[in-house]
Structures are given as structure tokens and as C-alpha cells.
CSV table of C-alpha atoms in Angstrom, one decimal:
chain,number,residue,atom,x,y,z
A,1,MET,CA,70.6,96.6,127.7
A,2,ASN,CA,72.8,95.2,128.5
A,3,ASP,CA,75.5,93.5,126.4
A,4,SER,CA,77.8,90.5,128.3
A,5,ARG,CA,79.7,89.2,125.4
A,6,PRO,CA,83.3,89.4,125.5
A,7,PHE,CA,84.7,92.3,123.9
A,8,ARG,CA,87.2,92.0,120.6
A,9,PHE,CA,91.0,91.8,121.5
A,10,ASP,CA,91.4,95.2,119.1
A,11,LEU,CA,89.0,97.2,120.8
A,12,ARG,CA,90.3,96.7,124.0
A,13,ILE,CA,93.6,97.8,123.5
A,14,ILE,CA,91.6,100.9,121.5
A,15,ALA,CA,90.2,101.5,124.8
A,16,ALA,CA,93.5,101.5,126.8
A,17,LEU,CA,94.5,104.7,124.6
A,18,ILE,CA,91.5,106.6,125.9
A,19,GLU,CA,91.5,108.6,129.1
A,20,PRO,CA,89.0,108.4,131.8
A,21,GLY,CA,86.0,110.7,131.1
A,22,SER,CA,87.2,111.7,127.7
A,23,LYS,CA,84.6,113.0,125.0
A,24,VAL,CA,84.8,110.6,122.1
A,25,LEU,CA,83.2,110.3,118.6
A,26,ASP,CA,83.1,106.9,116.7
A,27,LEU,CA,82.9,106.8,112.9
A,28,GLY,CA,81.4,104.1,111.4
A,29,CYS,CA,80.5,102.5,115.0
A,30,GLY,CA,78.9,100.0,113.8
A,31,GLU,CA,76.5,98.0,116.6
A,32,GLY,CA,77.9,100.1,119.2
A,33,ILE,CA,80.5,97.7,120.5
A,34,LEU,CA,83.1,99.9,121.3
A,35,LEU,CA,81.2,102.7,122.7
A,36,HIS,CA,79.5,100.4,125.3
A,37,LEU,CA,83.2,99.3,126.2
A,38,LEU,CA,84.3,102.9,126.4
A,39,ARG,CA,81.2,104.2,128.5
A,40,GLU,CA,81.5,101.5,131.0
A,41,THR,CA,85.2,101.3,131.4
A,42,LYS,CA,86.0,104.6,130.9
A,43,GLY,CA,82.6,106.6,131.7
A,44,VAL,CA,83.2,108.5,128.5
A,45,LYS,CA,80.9,110.8,126.6
A,46,GLY,CA,80.4,109.1,123.6
A,47,THR,CA,78.4,109.7,120.1
A,48,GLY,CA,78.6,107.6,117.0
A,49,ILE,CA,78.0,108.0,113.3
A,50,ASP,CA,77.6,104.8,111.2
A,51,GLN,CA,75.4,104.8,107.8
A,52,ASP,CA,73.0,101.4,108.4
A,53,GLU,CA,69.4,101.9,110.0
A,54,GLY,CA,70.0,98.4,111.8
A,55,ASN,CA,73.3,99.0,113.6
A,56,VAL,CA,71.8,102.7,114.9
A,57,THR,CA,68.9,100.8,116.0
A,58,ARG,CA,70.7,98.1,117.8
A,59,CYS,CA,73.1,101.2,119.4
A,60,ILE,CA,69.9,103.1,121.1
A,61,GLU,CA,68.6,100.1,122.4
A,62,LYS,CA,71.5,100.1,124.2
A,63,GLY,CA,71.2,103.4,125.5
A,64,LEU,CA,74.1,104.8,122.9
A,65,SER,CA,73.8,108.1,121.2
A,66,VAL,CA,74.4,107.6,117.7
A,67,LEU,CA,73.6,109.3,114.2
A,68,GLN,CA,72.5,107.8,111.1
A,69,GLY,CA,74.7,109.0,108.3
A,70,ASP,CA,77.9,109.5,105.8
A,71,ILE,CA,80.8,109.7,108.3
A,72,ASN,CA,82.5,112.0,105.8
A,73,ARG,CA,79.7,114.6,105.5
A,74,GLU,CA,78.3,114.2,109.2
A,75,VAL,CA,81.9,115.2,110.5
A,76,LEU,CA,82.0,118.3,109.2
A,77,ASP,CA,79.2,119.5,111.5
A,78,TYR,CA,81.3,119.4,114.6
A,79,PRO,CA,83.2,122.1,115.4
A,80,ASP,CA,86.9,122.2,116.0
A,81,LYS,CA,88.4,120.0,118.9
A,82,ALA,CA,84.4,119.2,120.2
A,83,PHE,CA,86.3,116.0,121.4
A,84,ASP,CA,89.3,114.5,122.9
A,85,TYR,CA,89.6,111.2,120.6
A,86,VAL,CA,87.8,110.1,117.5
A,87,ILE,CA,88.0,106.6,116.3
A,88,LEU,CA,88.0,105.2,112.9
A,89,SER,CA,88.3,101.4,113.5
A,90,GLN,CA,88.5,99.0,110.8
A,91,THR,CA,87.0,102.1,108.4
A,92,LEU,CA,89.4,103.3,107.2
A,93,GLN,CA,90.2,100.6,104.1
A,94,GLN,CA,86.4,101.8,102.5
A,95,VAL,CA,86.9,105.3,102.6
A,96,TYR,CA,87.1,106.9,99.2
A,97,GLU,CA,89.7,109.7,100.2
A,98,PRO,CA,91.5,109.1,103.5
A,99,ASP,CA,93.1,112.3,103.5
A,100,VAL,CA,89.9,114.6,103.6
A,101,LEU,CA,88.3,112.6,106.4
A,102,LEU,CA,91.5,112.7,108.6
A,103,LYS,CA,91.9,115.6,107.9
A,104,SER,CA,88.3,116.6,108.9
A,105,ILE,CA,88.9,114.3,111.7
A,106,LEU,CA,91.9,115.9,113.0
A,107,ARG,CA,90.1,119.5,113.2
A,108,VAL,CA,87.3,118.0,115.1
A,109,GLY,CA,89.2,116.2,117.5
A,110,LYS,CA,92.3,116.5,119.4
A,111,GLN,CA,93.8,113.2,118.8
A,112,ALA,CA,92.8,110.2,116.5
A,113,ILE,CA,92.3,106.3,116.4
A,114,VAL,CA,92.8,104.6,113.4
A,115,SER,CA,92.8,100.7,112.8
A,116,PHE,CA,93.1,98.3,109.6
A,117,PRO,CA,94.2,95.2,108.5
A,118,SER,CA,97.7,95.1,107.3
A,119,PHE,CA,97.9,93.5,104.3
A,120,SER,CA,101.3,92.7,104.7
A,121,GLN,CA,101.2,90.0,107.0
A,122,TRP,CA,103.0,86.9,105.7
A,123,ARG,CA,99.9,84.4,105.4
A,124,ILE,CA,98.8,87.2,102.7
A,125,ARG,CA,101.8,87.4,101.2
A,126,LEU,CA,102.3,83.6,100.8
A,127,GLN,CA,98.8,83.3,99.5
A,128,LEU,CA,99.6,85.9,96.6
A,129,LEU,CA,103.0,84.3,96.2
A,130,LEU,CA,101.8,80.3,95.5
A,131,LYS,CA,98.5,81.4,93.8
A,132,GLY,CA,98.4,84.2,92.2
A,133,ARG,CA,94.9,85.4,93.2
A,134,ALA,CA,93.9,87.6,95.6
A,135,PRO,CA,93.9,87.0,99.2
A,136,VAL,CA,91.4,85.8,101.7
A,137,SER,CA,91.4,85.5,105.5
A,138,LYS,CA,89.9,85.9,108.5
A,139,GLU,CA,91.0,89.5,108.3
A,140,LEU,CA,89.8,89.9,105.3
A,141,PRO,CA,86.9,87.8,104.7
A,142,TYR,CA,85.7,88.7,101.0
A,143,GLN,CA,86.6,87.9,97.2
A,144,TRP,CA,88.2,91.0,95.3
A,145,TYR,CA,84.1,91.2,93.7
A,146,ASP,CA,82.3,91.9,96.7
A,147,THR,CA,84.3,93.2,98.8
A,148,PRO,CA,83.1,96.3,100.9
A,149,ASN,CA,86.9,97.6,101.2
A,150,ILE,CA,88.0,100.0,98.1
A,151,ARG,CA,91.5,99.4,99.1
A,152,VAL,CA,94.0,97.4,101.0
A,153,MET,CA,97.6,98.7,103.1
A,154,THR,CA,99.9,98.2,104.9
A,155,LEU,CA,101.7,99.5,108.3
A,156,LYS,CA,104.3,101.0,106.0
A,157,ASP,CA,101.8,102.1,104.0
A,158,PHE,CA,100.4,104.2,106.6
A,159,ARG,CA,103.8,105.2,108.2
A,160,LYS,CA,104.4,106.9,105.0
A,161,PHE,CA,101.1,108.5,104.5
A,162,SER,CA,100.9,109.9,107.8
A,163,ARG,CA,104.5,112.0,106.5
A,164,ASP,CA,102.8,112.3,103.3
A,165,VAL,CA,99.4,114.1,105.0
A,166,GLY,CA,101.1,115.8,107.4
A,167,PHE,CA,99.9,114.0,110.8
A,168,HIS,CA,101.9,112.9,113.6
A,169,ILE,CA,102.4,109.4,114.5
A,170,VAL,CA,101.8,109.3,118.4
A,171,ARG,CA,101.8,106.1,119.5
A,172,GLU,CA,102.1,102.6,117.2
A,173,THR,CA,100.3,99.1,118.4
A,174,ALA,CA,100.5,95.7,116.2
A,175,VAL,CA,98.6,93.3,117.3
A,176,LYS,CA,98.0,89.5,116.3
A,177,THR,CA,94.2,88.7,116.1
A,178,ARG,CA,91.7,87.4,113.9
A,179,ARG,CA,88.5,89.8,113.0
A,180,GLU,CA,86.2,88.4,115.8
A,181,ASP,CA,88.6,87.1,118.1
A,182,THR,CA,89.0,88.3,121.8
A,183,GLU,CA,92.2,86.7,122.3
A,184,GLY,CA,95.2,88.4,120.6
A,185,LYS,CA,98.8,90.0,121.5
A,186,THR,CA,101.0,92.9,120.9
A,187,VAL,CA,103.6,92.3,118.1
A,188,SER,CA,106.9,94.0,118.7
A,189,PHE,CA,108.9,91.8,116.5
A,190,LEU,CA,108.9,92.5,112.6
A,191,PRO,CA,105.2,93.5,113.3
A,192,ASP,CA,105.4,94.3,109.4
A,193,LEU,CA,105.4,90.9,108.8
A,194,PHE,CA,103.2,89.4,111.7
A,195,ALA,CA,100.7,91.5,112.8
A,196,THR,CA,97.1,91.3,111.2
A,197,TYR,CA,95.8,94.8,112.1
A,198,GLY,CA,97.6,97.9,113.3
A,199,ILE,CA,96.1,100.6,115.6
A,200,PHE,CA,97.5,104.2,115.6
A,201,LEU,CA,97.0,107.2,117.8
A,202,ILE,CA,97.6,110.3,115.2
A,203,SER,CA,97.7,113.8,116.0
A,204,ASP,CA,97.9,117.1,114.1
A,205,ARG,CA,101.5,117.9,113.5
A,206,ARG,CA,101.4,121.1,114.7
A,207,GLU,CA,99.9,119.9,118.2
A,208,LYS,CA,101.9,118.6,121.0
A,209,PRO,CA,101.5,115.3,121.7
A,210,GLY,CA,102.5,115.6,125.3
A,211,ASP,CA,102.9,112.2,127.4
A,212,TRP,CA,102.2,110.2,124.0
A,213,SER,CA,105.3,111.0,122.3
A,214,GLN,CA,107.1,107.9,121.8
A,215,ARG,CA,106.0,105.1,120.0
A,216,SER,CA,104.5,102.3,121.8
A,217,GLU,CA,107.4,99.7,122.6
A,218,GLU,CA,104.4,96.8,123.5
């Protein structure tokens, strides 16, 4: 099944981090848009896990290898370093124990890519200041009472979290784009204020990151 729709900007940024021919596990893969992009542009050997039966069906229709299940449990079944990359795209804010999951991810993957909407973007700050209510945005489009997100975070939060938990941020890219936009840009000036999403390439602190030793300046 061919999908001719343009790919989201943030997914293209993630795809650029991945070496051709890699083995990839996408947790919370949704309808398989990222896996499809990686298969078409990078020739990866991709596997996905998603809890939604409809999403899994749509992935299978695209010829993707996807399992239905809880990402926190299913990831435990894989052996150490079974994948070159494990991806957690816009899912971290819905995870109950992110430290436990990320440790599992870095056990089964040589590196991981984590992306999430930033709660410190200036429009979010302004809404909270002027309205005094839980902000709603294109990136966080839910009311406080019906959101699937159980936490919000900022880029600074994730950096501190990485130090506390003990993994290494190999590369960081801040982007300004909306939830489903195919266009956007990377943010190098005051990313904590202007970026709508953060994308982090991480590794176990004990691993040698090699060529990925510097944060992106894009």
C-alpha cells in the first residue's frame, strides 16, 4: 500500500538521524508513518509496537511489521542491543514510568531517539500567564480533563532528567513545527523559548557515542 502524503517535518528530522540499513524499533508507532518513511528512504529493517488495534491494522496494510501490545511490557521481550535505534516519538508524555521505559529502551537498543512537545514554548507561557488556565495549543491540543498526556515537560526538564537517570544526550535538535505540519525549521536561538518540540538522540552513558558526541547546532 503506497502512501503519497507528505511526511511530517519532525519525522524527517528523526529519519535524518538514522543510518541506512539499520534495525529500528518504533514504540507507539501509530499508523506506521515513520516506519514507512524509514523503509522508503533508509532501507531500515523496522518493527513497531502499538496498543491500538486500528493502528496496527493500518500498519499491516502498508506491509509493516508491527505488534499490538503495551510498549512497556513488549520491549522486555527483546534481547540486549537487538536494535540499532529505538524510537519513542511524541509518546514520552503518556508514559507512567519514563525512567524505567528509557532504561529498557537503552538495553535493547544501541541508541534511542526521543521526541516530545515542549511546555516552555513562549505561547504556552503566555497562555498560562494571561489566562491562568492549563494551556491548549496545536502541539498540546487537549483540555486538561480529556488529555492522554499524564505529564508535560520542557527541554530543560529532559536534560536534567538525563543527568539524574544516567544516560547520555548524544545529539539534540529543537524544532518549530505544529503537530501535523510537513514544514518547519530547526531552532538554535533560545530553543527553550521558541521550539515547539525537542528531538534527542540518547545512549547509555557507558556506551561510546563515537561520531555523535556533539549536540546538533542546527
